[in-house]
Amino acid sequence: MKKNLLVTGAAGGIGSEIASYASKQGYRVGLIDLDNEKLKDAESRIENSVSLPTDITDEASVDEALELFGEIPDALVNCAGIVRFGGLLDQEVKDFEDVINVNLLGCFIVSCATARLMKKKKSGNIINISSISGGKHPAIHSGAYAATKAGVAMLSEQMSLEWGKEGIRVNTVSPGFIDSGMSADHYVDPVERKKREAMVPIQRIGTAEDIAKVVMFLLSEDSSYVHGENILVDGGVMNSVLANIGRD
Ligand SMILES: NC(=O)c1ccc[n+]([C@@H]2O[C@H](COP(=O)([O-])OP(=O)(O)OC[C@H]3O[C@@H](n4cnc5c(N)ncnc54)[C@H](O)[C@@H]3O)[C@@H](O)[C@H]2O)c1
């Protein structure tokens, strides 16, 4: 039987790659994003997809998207996210609030609206995209970003506790250094790229494809006993704090 999937942030670098992978594996994909133009472009490239222009911070807009999709989603990937760079002391409250609203509140709104439907058929699969920034390693000058990504990982655990009995499996994927979307600009300068590559134990920067493949595993039956987990997809960078301490 054909499955269907909703992806938020589906017009972005990582979200559109996930949508594209899922479509190639036979999913009907609902593309949720705020950016109408990029959304139309994604829809034209991704087979069996439907664009659902949505502001995920707005409950009514999300309800409308679900209505337009027209089916109970089998799966949801919460991938929409924003960052507002700047030191904490230079952040406007509005910047901080906007990031919380998209990254954390948006994840809550879309997940709850979708889980209410999934609950009806006692089956579902939700994957939340956090970040290595949400672990023990906040990056400087990233405002609310790391705090919201820690929030996403914890919210995801809470969903897994509350919704497991409803037949809804919930997991988190935490990407590391990825040459895509919001971070693509960091890798344009070859010197900066080399510096970052050297920090990663497997010596390369990740791609949107690296993330999409892990998401596909979590969407598949091969991961049917994986629940409440947070999978790092970071080439080992989270473990590399002591990498440069000599022992010779
Ligand atoms: N690129 C990286 O290096 C990296 C690393 C770790 C985690 N992540 C996470 O991966 C996810 C995708 O990041 P990306 O690099 O593809 O970024 P991106 O900017 O390319 O994509 C994010 C998408 O979210 C959409 N969006 C923003 N606000 C929205 C709203 N209110 N409603 C609906 N859609 C909205 C944007 O229009 C955009 O298309 C994000 O959650 C990000 O935090 C990215």
PDB file of C-alpha atoms and ligand atoms in Angstrom:
ATOM      1  CA  MET A   1       0.000   0.000   0.000  1.00  0.00           C
ATOM      2  CA  LYS A   2       1.267   3.501  -0.879  1.00  0.00           C
ATOM      3  CA  LYS A   3       2.254   5.598   2.103  1.00  0.00           C
ATOM      4  CA  ASN A   4       2.134   9.335   2.531  1.00  0.00           C
ATOM      5  CA  LEU A   5       4.320  11.789   4.362  1.00  0.00           C
ATOM      6  CA  LEU A   6       4.339  15.441   5.392  1.00  0.00           C
ATOM      7  CA  VAL A   7       7.633  17.335   5.443  1.00  0.00           C
ATOM      8  CA  THR A   8       7.909  20.822   6.950  1.00  0.00           C
ATOM      9  CA  GLY A   9      10.654  23.091   5.659  1.00  0.00           C
ATOM     10  CA  ALA A  10      10.221  21.131   2.442  1.00  0.00           C
ATOM     11  CA  ALA A  11      11.367  24.016   0.254  1.00  0.00           C
ATOM     12  CA  GLY A  12      14.703  24.142   2.100  1.00  0.00           C
ATOM     13  CA  GLY A  13      17.971  22.310   1.520  1.00  0.00           C
ATOM     14  CA  ILE A  14      17.506  19.315   3.830  1.00  0.00           C
ATOM     15  CA  GLY A  15      13.692  19.184   3.745  1.00  0.00           C
ATOM     16  CA  SER A  16      13.516  19.059  -0.055  1.00  0.00           C
ATOM     17  CA  GLU A  17      16.116  16.269  -0.131  1.00  0.00           C
ATOM     18  CA  ILE A  18      14.086  14.245   2.376  1.00  0.00           C
ATOM     19  CA  ALA A  19      10.922  14.848   0.329  1.00  0.00           C
ATOM     20  CA  SER A  20      12.717  13.824  -2.828  1.00  0.00           C
ATOM     21  CA  TYR A  21      14.077  10.585  -1.296  1.00  0.00           C
ATOM     22  CA  ALA A  22      10.644   9.694   0.068  1.00  0.00           C
ATOM     23  CA  SER A  23       8.989  10.318  -3.288  1.00  0.00           C
ATOM     24  CA  LYS A  24      11.495   8.015  -4.996  1.00  0.00           C
ATOM     25  CA  GLN A  25      10.532   5.329  -2.478  1.00  0.00           C
ATOM     26  CA  GLY A  26       6.870   5.652  -3.413  1.00  0.00           C
ATOM     27  CA  TYR A  27       5.546   8.102  -0.838  1.00  0.00           C
ATOM     28  CA  ARG A  28       2.998  10.767  -1.681  1.00  0.00           C
ATOM     29  CA  VAL A  29       4.604  13.828  -0.106  1.00  0.00           C
ATOM     30  CA  GLY A  30       2.959  16.955   1.285  1.00  0.00           C
ATOM     31  CA  LEU A  31       5.443  19.827   1.076  1.00  0.00           C
ATOM     32  CA  ILE A  32       4.918  22.313   3.904  1.00  0.00           C
ATOM     33  CA  ASP A  33       6.779  25.617   3.817  1.00  0.00           C
ATOM     34  CA  LEU A  34       6.369  29.367   4.138  1.00  0.00           C
ATOM     35  CA  ASP A  35       8.320  30.163   0.981  1.00  0.00           C
ATOM     36  CA  ASN A  36       5.811  29.892  -1.838  1.00  0.00           C
ATOM     37  CA  GLU A  37       8.202  30.340  -4.724  1.00  0.00           C
ATOM     38  CA  LYS A  38      10.707  27.713  -3.544  1.00  0.00           C
ATOM     39  CA  LEU A  39       7.790  25.440  -2.688  1.00  0.00           C
ATOM     40  CA  LYS A  40       6.458  25.556  -6.264  1.00  0.00           C
ATOM     41  CA  ASP A  41       9.947  24.765  -7.519  1.00  0.00           C
ATOM     42  CA  ALA A  42      10.216  21.761  -5.153  1.00  0.00           C
ATOM     43  CA  GLU A  43       6.778  20.533  -6.225  1.00  0.00           C
ATOM     44  CA  SER A  44       7.786  20.647  -9.886  1.00  0.00           C
ATOM     45  CA  ARG A  45      10.943  18.611  -9.190  1.00  0.00           C
ATOM     46  CA  ILE A  46       9.476  16.050  -6.770  1.00  0.00           C
ATOM     47  CA  GLU A  47       7.145  13.459  -8.214  1.00  0.00           C
ATOM     48  CA  ASN A  48       3.873  12.734  -6.459  1.00  0.00           C
ATOM     49  CA  SER A  49       4.215  15.791  -4.222  1.00  0.00           C
ATOM     50  CA  VAL A  50       1.764  18.523  -3.352  1.00  0.00           C
ATOM     51  CA  SER A  51       2.785  21.959  -2.126  1.00  0.00           C
ATOM     52  CA  LEU A  52       1.024  23.165   1.006  1.00  0.00           C
ATOM     53  CA  PRO A  53       1.964  26.807   1.688  1.00  0.00           C
ATOM     54  CA  THR A  54       1.855  27.058   5.461  1.00  0.00           C
ATOM     55  CA  ASP A  55       3.118  29.097   8.375  1.00  0.00           C
ATOM     56  CA  ILE A  56       3.833  26.422  10.959  1.00  0.00           C
ATOM     57  CA  THR A  57       3.662  28.961  13.801  1.00  0.00           C
ATOM     58  CA  ASP A  58      -0.024  29.483  12.995  1.00  0.00           C
ATOM     59  CA  GLU A  59      -2.415  26.718  14.088  1.00  0.00           C
ATOM     60  CA  ALA A  60      -5.121  27.704  11.570  1.00  0.00           C
ATOM     61  CA  SER A  61      -2.613  27.646   8.717  1.00  0.00           C
ATOM     62  CA  VAL A  62      -1.447  24.163   9.756  1.00  0.00           C
ATOM     63  CA  ASP A  63      -5.033  22.878  10.014  1.00  0.00           C
ATOM     64  CA  GLU A  64      -5.679  24.220   6.522  1.00  0.00           C
ATOM     65  CA  ALA A  65      -2.619  22.390   5.178  1.00  0.00           C
ATOM     66  CA  LEU A  66      -3.771  19.106   6.700  1.00  0.00           C
ATOM     67  CA  GLU A  67      -7.211  19.614   5.207  1.00  0.00           C
ATOM     68  CA  LEU A  68      -5.698  20.326   1.794  1.00  0.00           C
ATOM     69  CA  PHE A  69      -3.474  17.229   2.017  1.00  0.00           C
ATOM     70  CA  GLY A  70      -6.684  15.252   2.354  1.00  0.00           C
ATOM     71  CA  GLU A  71      -5.354  12.061   3.927  1.00  0.00           C
ATOM     72  CA  ILE A  72      -4.321  11.040   7.417  1.00  0.00           C
ATOM     73  CA  PRO A  73      -0.524  11.318   7.295  1.00  0.00           C
ATOM     74  CA  ASP A  74       1.367   8.050   7.785  1.00  0.00           C
ATOM     75  CA  ALA A  75       4.464  10.039   8.700  1.00  0.00           C
ATOM     76  CA  LEU A  76       5.695  13.540   9.473  1.00  0.00           C
ATOM     77  CA  VAL A  77       9.178  15.041   9.328  1.00  0.00           C
ATOM     78  CA  ASN A  78       9.527  18.344  11.192  1.00  0.00           C
ATOM     79  CA  CYS A  79      12.395  19.982   9.343  1.00  0.00           C
ATOM     80  CA  ALA A  80      11.466  23.690   9.194  1.00  0.00           C
ATOM     81  CA  GLY A  81      13.897  25.839  11.122  1.00  0.00           C
ATOM     82  CA  ILE A  82      15.504  29.255  11.231  1.00  0.00           C
ATOM     83  CA  VAL A  83      18.514  30.862  12.878  1.00  0.00           C
ATOM     84  CA  ARG A  84      19.139  34.530  13.703  1.00  0.00           C
ATOM     85  CA  PHE A  85      22.853  35.048  14.178  1.00  0.00           C
ATOM     86  CA  GLY A  86      24.228  37.436  16.768  1.00  0.00           C
ATOM     87  CA  GLY A  87      25.610  37.455  20.288  1.00  0.00           C
ATOM     88  CA  LEU A  88      23.076  37.029  23.053  1.00  0.00           C
ATOM     89  CA  LEU A  89      23.648  40.586  24.251  1.00  0.00           C
ATOM     90  CA  ASP A  90      22.880  41.928  20.788  1.00  0.00           C
ATOM     91  CA  GLN A  91      19.721  39.895  20.191  1.00  0.00           C
ATOM     92  CA  GLU A  92      16.413  41.682  19.945  1.00  0.00           C
ATOM     93  CA  VAL A  93      13.654  39.942  21.911  1.00  0.00           C
ATOM     94  CA  LYS A  94      11.754  39.669  18.616  1.00  0.00           C
ATOM     95  CA  ASP A  95      14.627  37.700  17.008  1.00  0.00           C
ATOM     96  CA  PHE A  96      14.782  35.335  19.958  1.00  0.00           C
ATOM     97  CA  GLU A  97      11.015  34.917  19.907  1.00  0.00           C
ATOM     98  CA  ASP A  98      10.840  34.267  16.142  1.00  0.00           C
ATOM     99  CA  VAL A  99      13.368  31.438  16.418  1.00  0.00           C
ATOM    100  CA  ILE A 100      11.512  29.857  19.339  1.00  0.00           C
ATOM    101  CA  ASN A 101       8.247  30.174  17.437  1.00  0.00           C
ATOM    102  CA  VAL A 102       9.428  28.445  14.259  1.00  0.00           C
ATOM    103  CA  ASN A 103      11.824  25.852  15.687  1.00  0.00           C
ATOM    104  CA  LEU A 104      10.008  24.805  18.836  1.00  0.00           C
ATOM    105  CA  LEU A 105       6.416  26.053  18.832  1.00  0.00           C
ATOM    106  CA  GLY A 106       6.035  25.184  15.122  1.00  0.00           C
ATOM    107  CA  CYS A 107       7.253  21.648  15.792  1.00  0.00           C
ATOM    108  CA  PHE A 108       4.716  21.347  18.618  1.00  0.00           C
ATOM    109  CA  ILE A 109       1.808  22.729  16.552  1.00  0.00           C
ATOM    110  CA  VAL A 110       2.390  20.534  13.481  1.00  0.00           C
ATOM    111  CA  SER A 111       3.131  17.423  15.547  1.00  0.00           C
ATOM    112  CA  CYS A 112      -0.004  17.741  17.676  1.00  0.00           C
ATOM    113  CA  ALA A 113      -2.278  18.478  14.715  1.00  0.00           C
ATOM    114  CA  THR A 114      -0.853  15.451  12.896  1.00  0.00           C
ATOM    115  CA  ALA A 115      -0.770  13.135  15.921  1.00  0.00           C
ATOM    116  CA  ARG A 116      -4.482  13.803  16.565  1.00  0.00           C
ATOM    117  CA  LEU A 117      -5.168  12.325  13.118  1.00  0.00           C
ATOM    118  CA  MET A 118      -2.617   9.501  13.441  1.00  0.00           C
ATOM    119  CA  LYS A 119      -4.182   8.523  16.771  1.00  0.00           C
ATOM    120  CA  LYS A 120      -7.418   7.736  14.923  1.00  0.00           C
ATOM    121  CA  LYS A 121      -5.756   4.953  12.983  1.00  0.00           C
ATOM    122  CA  LYS A 122      -3.380   3.999  15.802  1.00  0.00           C
ATOM    123  CA  SER A 123      -0.354   4.362  13.605  1.00  0.00           C
ATOM    124  CA  GLY A 124       2.178   7.011  12.704  1.00  0.00           C
ATOM    125  CA  ASN A 125       5.812   7.951  12.512  1.00  0.00           C
ATOM    126  CA  ILE A 126       7.245  11.358  13.471  1.00  0.00           C
ATOM    127  CA  ILE A 127      10.829  12.482  12.972  1.00  0.00           C
ATOM    128  CA  ASN A 128      12.021  15.781  14.400  1.00  0.00           C
ATOM    129  CA  ILE A 129      15.127  17.467  13.037  1.00  0.00           C
ATOM    130  CA  SER A 130      17.226  18.942  15.837  1.00  0.00           C
ATOM    131  CA  SER A 131      20.969  19.711  15.564  1.00  0.00           C
ATOM    132  CA  ILE A 132      24.252  18.956  17.265  1.00  0.00           C
ATOM    133  CA  SER A 133      23.788  22.503  18.640  1.00  0.00           C
ATOM    134  CA  GLY A 134      20.954  21.097  20.707  1.00  0.00           C
ATOM    135  CA  GLY A 135      23.317  18.719  22.483  1.00  0.00           C
ATOM    136  CA  LYS A 136      26.234  19.792  24.620  1.00  0.00           C
ATOM    137  CA  HIS A 137      27.739  22.137  22.032  1.00  0.00           C
ATOM    138  CA  PRO A 138      26.009  25.441  21.377  1.00  0.00           C
ATOM    139  CA  ALA A 139      27.722  27.559  18.726  1.00  0.00           C
ATOM    140  CA  ILE A 140      28.543  31.145  19.642  1.00  0.00           C
ATOM    141  CA  HIS A 141      26.531  34.013  18.163  1.00  0.00           C
ATOM    142  CA  SER A 142      23.570  31.783  17.342  1.00  0.00           C
ATOM    143  CA  GLY A 143      20.982  33.484  19.521  1.00  0.00           C
ATOM    144  CA  ALA A 144      18.111  31.195  20.494  1.00  0.00           C
ATOM    145  CA  TYR A 145      19.040  28.467  18.002  1.00  0.00           C
ATOM    146  CA  ALA A 146      20.810  25.977  20.309  1.00  0.00           C
ATOM    147  CA  ALA A 147      18.225  26.412  23.063  1.00  0.00           C
ATOM    148  CA  THR A 148      15.387  25.700  20.631  1.00  0.00           C
ATOM    149  CA  LYS A 149      17.159  22.641  19.200  1.00  0.00           C
ATOM    150  CA  ALA A 150      17.692  21.253  22.729  1.00  0.00           C
ATOM    151  CA  GLY A 151      13.977  21.922  23.179  1.00  0.00           C
ATOM    152  CA  VAL A 152      13.109  20.020  20.003  1.00  0.00           C
ATOM    153  CA  ALA A 153      15.082  16.968  21.170  1.00  0.00           C
ATOM    154  CA  MET A 154      13.366  17.000  24.566  1.00  0.00           C
ATOM    155  CA  LEU A 155       9.917  17.656  23.082  1.00  0.00           C
ATOM    156  CA  SER A 156      10.540  14.716  20.802  1.00  0.00           C
ATOM    157  CA  GLU A 157      11.286  12.480  23.811  1.00  0.00           C
ATOM    158  CA  GLN A 158       8.099  13.662  25.451  1.00  0.00           C
ATOM    159  CA  MET A 159       6.111  12.861  22.298  1.00  0.00           C
ATOM    160  CA  SER A 160       7.632   9.377  22.273  1.00  0.00           C
ATOM    161  CA  LEU A 161       6.557   8.825  25.890  1.00  0.00           C
ATOM    162  CA  GLU A 162       3.007  10.086  25.378  1.00  0.00           C
ATOM    163  CA  TRP A 163       2.273   8.779  21.881  1.00  0.00           C
ATOM    164  CA  GLY A 164       3.994   5.383  21.774  1.00  0.00           C
ATOM    165  CA  LYS A 165       0.826   3.751  23.093  1.00  0.00           C
ATOM    166  CA  GLU A 166      -1.120   5.403  20.264  1.00  0.00           C
ATOM    167  CA  GLY A 167       1.001   3.494  17.752  1.00  0.00           C
ATOM    168  CA  ILE A 168       3.021   6.617  16.908  1.00  0.00           C
ATOM    169  CA  ARG A 169       6.771   6.165  16.749  1.00  0.00           C
ATOM    170  CA  VAL A 170       8.832   9.348  17.398  1.00  0.00           C
ATOM    171  CA  ASN A 171      12.552   9.944  16.914  1.00  0.00           C
ATOM    172  CA  THR A 172      15.010  12.811  16.477  1.00  0.00           C
ATOM    173  CA  VAL A 173      17.767  13.284  13.932  1.00  0.00           C
ATOM    174  CA  SER A 174      20.554  15.711  14.834  1.00  0.00           C
ATOM    175  CA  PRO A 175      22.645  16.830  11.870  1.00  0.00           C
ATOM    176  CA  GLY A 176      26.191  18.133  12.293  1.00  0.00           C
ATOM    177  CA  PHE A 177      28.084  20.290   9.759  1.00  0.00           C
ATOM    178  CA  ILE A 178      25.943  20.091   6.619  1.00  0.00           C
ATOM    179  CA  ASP A 179      26.655  21.812   3.322  1.00  0.00           C
ATOM    180  CA  SER A 180      23.071  22.687   2.563  1.00  0.00           C
ATOM    181  CA  GLY A 181      20.316  25.193   3.228  1.00  0.00           C
ATOM    182  CA  MET A 182      20.948  27.562   6.088  1.00  0.00           C
ATOM    183  CA  SER A 183      24.631  26.554   6.391  1.00  0.00           C
ATOM    184  CA  ALA A 184      25.584  26.435   2.712  1.00  0.00           C
ATOM    185  CA  ASP A 185      27.213  29.893   2.889  1.00  0.00           C
ATOM    186  CA  HIS A 186      29.782  28.628   5.424  1.00  0.00           C
ATOM    187  CA  TYR A 187      31.238  26.290   2.804  1.00  0.00           C
ATOM    188  CA  VAL A 188      31.683  28.715  -0.069  1.00  0.00           C
ATOM    189  CA  ASP A 189      35.035  29.899   1.271  1.00  0.00           C
ATOM    190  CA  PRO A 190      37.508  27.000   0.740  1.00  0.00           C
ATOM    191  CA  VAL A 191      39.626  28.030   3.738  1.00  0.00           C
ATOM    192  CA  GLU A 192      36.648  27.939   6.089  1.00  0.00           C
ATOM    193  CA  ARG A 193      35.532  24.645   4.536  1.00  0.00           C
ATOM    194  CA  LYS A 194      38.941  23.031   5.119  1.00  0.00           C
ATOM    195  CA  LYS A 195      38.979  24.292   8.702  1.00  0.00           C
ATOM    196  CA  ARG A 196      35.613  22.674   9.371  1.00  0.00           C
ATOM    197  CA  GLU A 197      36.487  19.456   7.513  1.00  0.00           C
ATOM    198  CA  ALA A 198      39.549  19.081   9.731  1.00  0.00           C
ATOM    199  CA  MET A 199      37.308  19.229  12.824  1.00  0.00           C
ATOM    200  CA  VAL A 200      35.235  16.240  11.683  1.00  0.00           C
ATOM    201  CA  PRO A 201      36.726  12.818  12.559  1.00  0.00           C
ATOM    202  CA  ILE A 202      35.712  11.388   9.186  1.00  0.00           C
ATOM    203  CA  GLN A 203      37.168  14.502   7.533  1.00  0.00           C
ATOM    204  CA  ARG A 204      34.263  15.621   5.429  1.00  0.00           C
ATOM    205  CA  ILE A 205      31.294  17.943   5.604  1.00  0.00           C
ATOM    206  CA  GLY A 206      27.910  16.232   5.535  1.00  0.00           C
ATOM    207  CA  THR A 207      25.252  16.619   2.851  1.00  0.00           C
ATOM    208  CA  ALA A 208      21.463  16.842   2.827  1.00  0.00           C
ATOM    209  CA  GLU A 209      21.562  13.344   1.368  1.00  0.00           C
ATOM    210  CA  ASP A 210      23.357  12.033   4.492  1.00  0.00           C
ATOM    211  CA  ILE A 211      20.416  13.270   6.554  1.00  0.00           C
ATOM    212  CA  ALA A 212      17.739  12.050   4.130  1.00  0.00           C
ATOM    213  CA  LYS A 213      19.125   8.493   4.199  1.00  0.00           C
ATOM    214  CA  VAL A 214      18.889   8.283   7.996  1.00  0.00           C
ATOM    215  CA  VAL A 215      15.385   9.734   7.912  1.00  0.00           C
ATOM    216  CA  MET A 216      14.417   7.050   5.373  1.00  0.00           C
ATOM    217  CA  PHE A 217      15.746   4.379   7.750  1.00  0.00           C
ATOM    218  CA  LEU A 218      13.606   5.800  10.563  1.00  0.00           C
ATOM    219  CA  LEU A 219      10.595   5.891   8.255  1.00  0.00           C
ATOM    220  CA  SER A 220      11.108   2.249   7.331  1.00  0.00           C
ATOM    221  CA  GLU A 221      10.045  -0.951   9.099  1.00  0.00           C
ATOM    222  CA  ASP A 222      13.759  -1.724   9.569  1.00  0.00           C
ATOM    223  CA  SER A 223      13.675   0.722  12.487  1.00  0.00           C
ATOM    224  CA  SER A 224      10.366  -0.484  13.944  1.00  0.00           C
ATOM    225  CA  TYR A 225      11.854  -0.912  17.460  1.00  0.00           C
ATOM    226  CA  VAL A 226      13.661   2.460  17.459  1.00  0.00           C
ATOM    227  CA  HIS A 227      11.591   4.907  19.488  1.00  0.00           C
ATOM    228  CA  GLY A 228      12.497   8.008  21.522  1.00  0.00           C
ATOM    229  CA  GLU A 229      16.001   7.976  20.057  1.00  0.00           C
ATOM    230  CA  ASN A 230      18.166  10.911  18.966  1.00  0.00           C
ATOM    231  CA  ILE A 231      20.458   9.910  16.117  1.00  0.00           C
ATOM    232  CA  LEU A 232      23.519  12.088  15.519  1.00  0.00           C
ATOM    233  CA  VAL A 233      24.449  12.362  11.848  1.00  0.00           C
ATOM    234  CA  ASP A 234      27.653  14.336  12.233  1.00  0.00           C
ATOM    235  CA  GLY A 235      30.699  12.331  11.093  1.00  0.00           C
ATOM    236  CA  GLY A 236      31.679  12.029  14.761  1.00  0.00           C
ATOM    237  CA  VAL A 237      32.135  15.738  15.391  1.00  0.00           C
ATOM    238  CA  MET A 238      30.221  15.672  18.698  1.00  0.00           C
ATOM    239  CA  ASN A 239      32.826  13.264  20.066  1.00  0.00           C
ATOM    240  CA  SER A 240      35.798  15.274  18.921  1.00  0.00           C
ATOM    241  CA  VAL A 241      36.239  17.701  21.815  1.00  0.00           C
ATOM    242  CA  LEU A 242      39.457  15.984  22.933  1.00  0.00           C
ATOM    243  CA  ALA A 243      40.653  15.150  19.414  1.00  0.00           C
ATOM    244  CA  ASN A 244      43.537  17.609  19.452  1.00  0.00           C
ATOM    245  CA  ILE A 245      44.973  16.749  22.838  1.00  0.00           C
ATOM    246  CA  GLY A 246      48.303  15.090  22.173  1.00  0.00           C
ATOM    247  CA  ARG A 247      49.341  11.826  23.805  1.00  0.00           C
ATOM    248  CA  ASP A 248      52.822  11.553  22.267  1.00  0.00           C
TER     249      ASP A 248
HETATM  250  N1  LIG B   1      22.081  22.953   7.329  1.00  0.00           N
HETATM  251  C1  LIG B   1      22.672  22.598   8.451  1.00  0.00           C
HETATM  252  O1  LIG B   1      23.912  22.650   8.588  1.00  0.00           O
HETATM  253  C2  LIG B   1      21.876  22.075   9.614  1.00  0.00           C
HETATM  254  C3  LIG B   1      22.572  21.506  10.688  1.00  0.00           C
HETATM  255  C4  LIG B   1      21.847  21.045  11.781  1.00  0.00           C
HETATM  256  C5  LIG B   1      20.461  21.119  11.778  1.00  0.00           C
HETATM  257  N2  LIG B   1      19.819  21.690  10.714  1.00  0.00           N
HETATM  258  C6  LIG B   1      18.354  21.756  10.783  1.00  0.00           C
HETATM  259  O2  LIG B   1      17.825  21.171   9.622  1.00  0.00           O
HETATM  260  C7  LIG B   1      16.582  21.802   9.279  1.00  0.00           C
HETATM  261  C8  LIG B   1      16.611  22.230   7.815  1.00  0.00           C
HETATM  262  O3  LIG B   1      17.658  23.166   7.635  1.00  0.00           O
HETATM  263  P1  LIG B   1      18.179  23.635   6.192  1.00  0.00           P
HETATM  264  O4  LIG B   1      19.630  23.764   6.280  1.00  0.00           O
HETATM  265  O5  LIG B   1      17.554  22.800   5.146  1.00  0.00           O
HETATM  266  O6  LIG B   1      17.593  25.131   6.175  1.00  0.00           O
HETATM  267  P2  LIG B   1      16.753  25.891   5.074  1.00  0.00           P
HETATM  268  O7  LIG B   1      16.775  27.325   5.485  1.00  0.00           O
HETATM  269  O8  LIG B   1      17.220  25.557   3.702  1.00  0.00           O
HETATM  270  O9  LIG B   1      15.287  25.269   5.256  1.00  0.00           O
HETATM  271  C9  LIG B   1      14.410  25.649   6.276  1.00  0.00           C
HETATM  272  C10 LIG B   1      13.033  25.849   5.672  1.00  0.00           C
HETATM  273  O10 LIG B   1      12.098  26.176   6.725  1.00  0.00           O
HETATM  274  C11 LIG B   1      11.161  27.075   6.172  1.00  0.00           C
HETATM  275  N3  LIG B   1      10.454  27.846   7.216  1.00  0.00           N
HETATM  276  C12 LIG B   1      10.950  28.837   7.974  1.00  0.00           C
HETATM  277  N4  LIG B   1       9.970  29.355   8.760  1.00  0.00           N
HETATM  278  C13 LIG B   1       8.835  28.657   8.478  1.00  0.00           C
HETATM  279  C14 LIG B   1       7.500  28.738   8.949  1.00  0.00           C
HETATM  280  N5  LIG B   1       7.120  29.623   9.877  1.00  0.00           N
HETATM  281  N6  LIG B   1       6.584  27.878   8.429  1.00  0.00           N
HETATM  282  C15 LIG B   1       6.936  26.973   7.465  1.00  0.00           C
HETATM  283  N7  LIG B   1       8.194  26.864   6.983  1.00  0.00           N
HETATM  284  C16 LIG B   1       9.131  27.700   7.484  1.00  0.00           C
HETATM  285  C17 LIG B   1      12.005  28.008   5.289  1.00  0.00           C
HETATM  286  O11 LIG B   1      11.208  28.719   4.335  1.00  0.00           O
HETATM  287  C18 LIG B   1      12.983  27.023   4.662  1.00  0.00           C
HETATM  288  O12 LIG B   1      12.552  26.564   3.389  1.00  0.00           O
HETATM  289  C19 LIG B   1      16.420  22.962  10.244  1.00  0.00           C
HETATM  290  O13 LIG B   1      15.544  22.591  11.284  1.00  0.00           O
HETATM  291  C20 LIG B   1      17.810  23.177  10.785  1.00  0.00           C
HETATM  292  O14 LIG B   1      17.802  23.747  12.061  1.00  0.00           O
HETATM  293  C21 LIG B   1      20.486  22.169   9.637  1.00  0.00           C
END
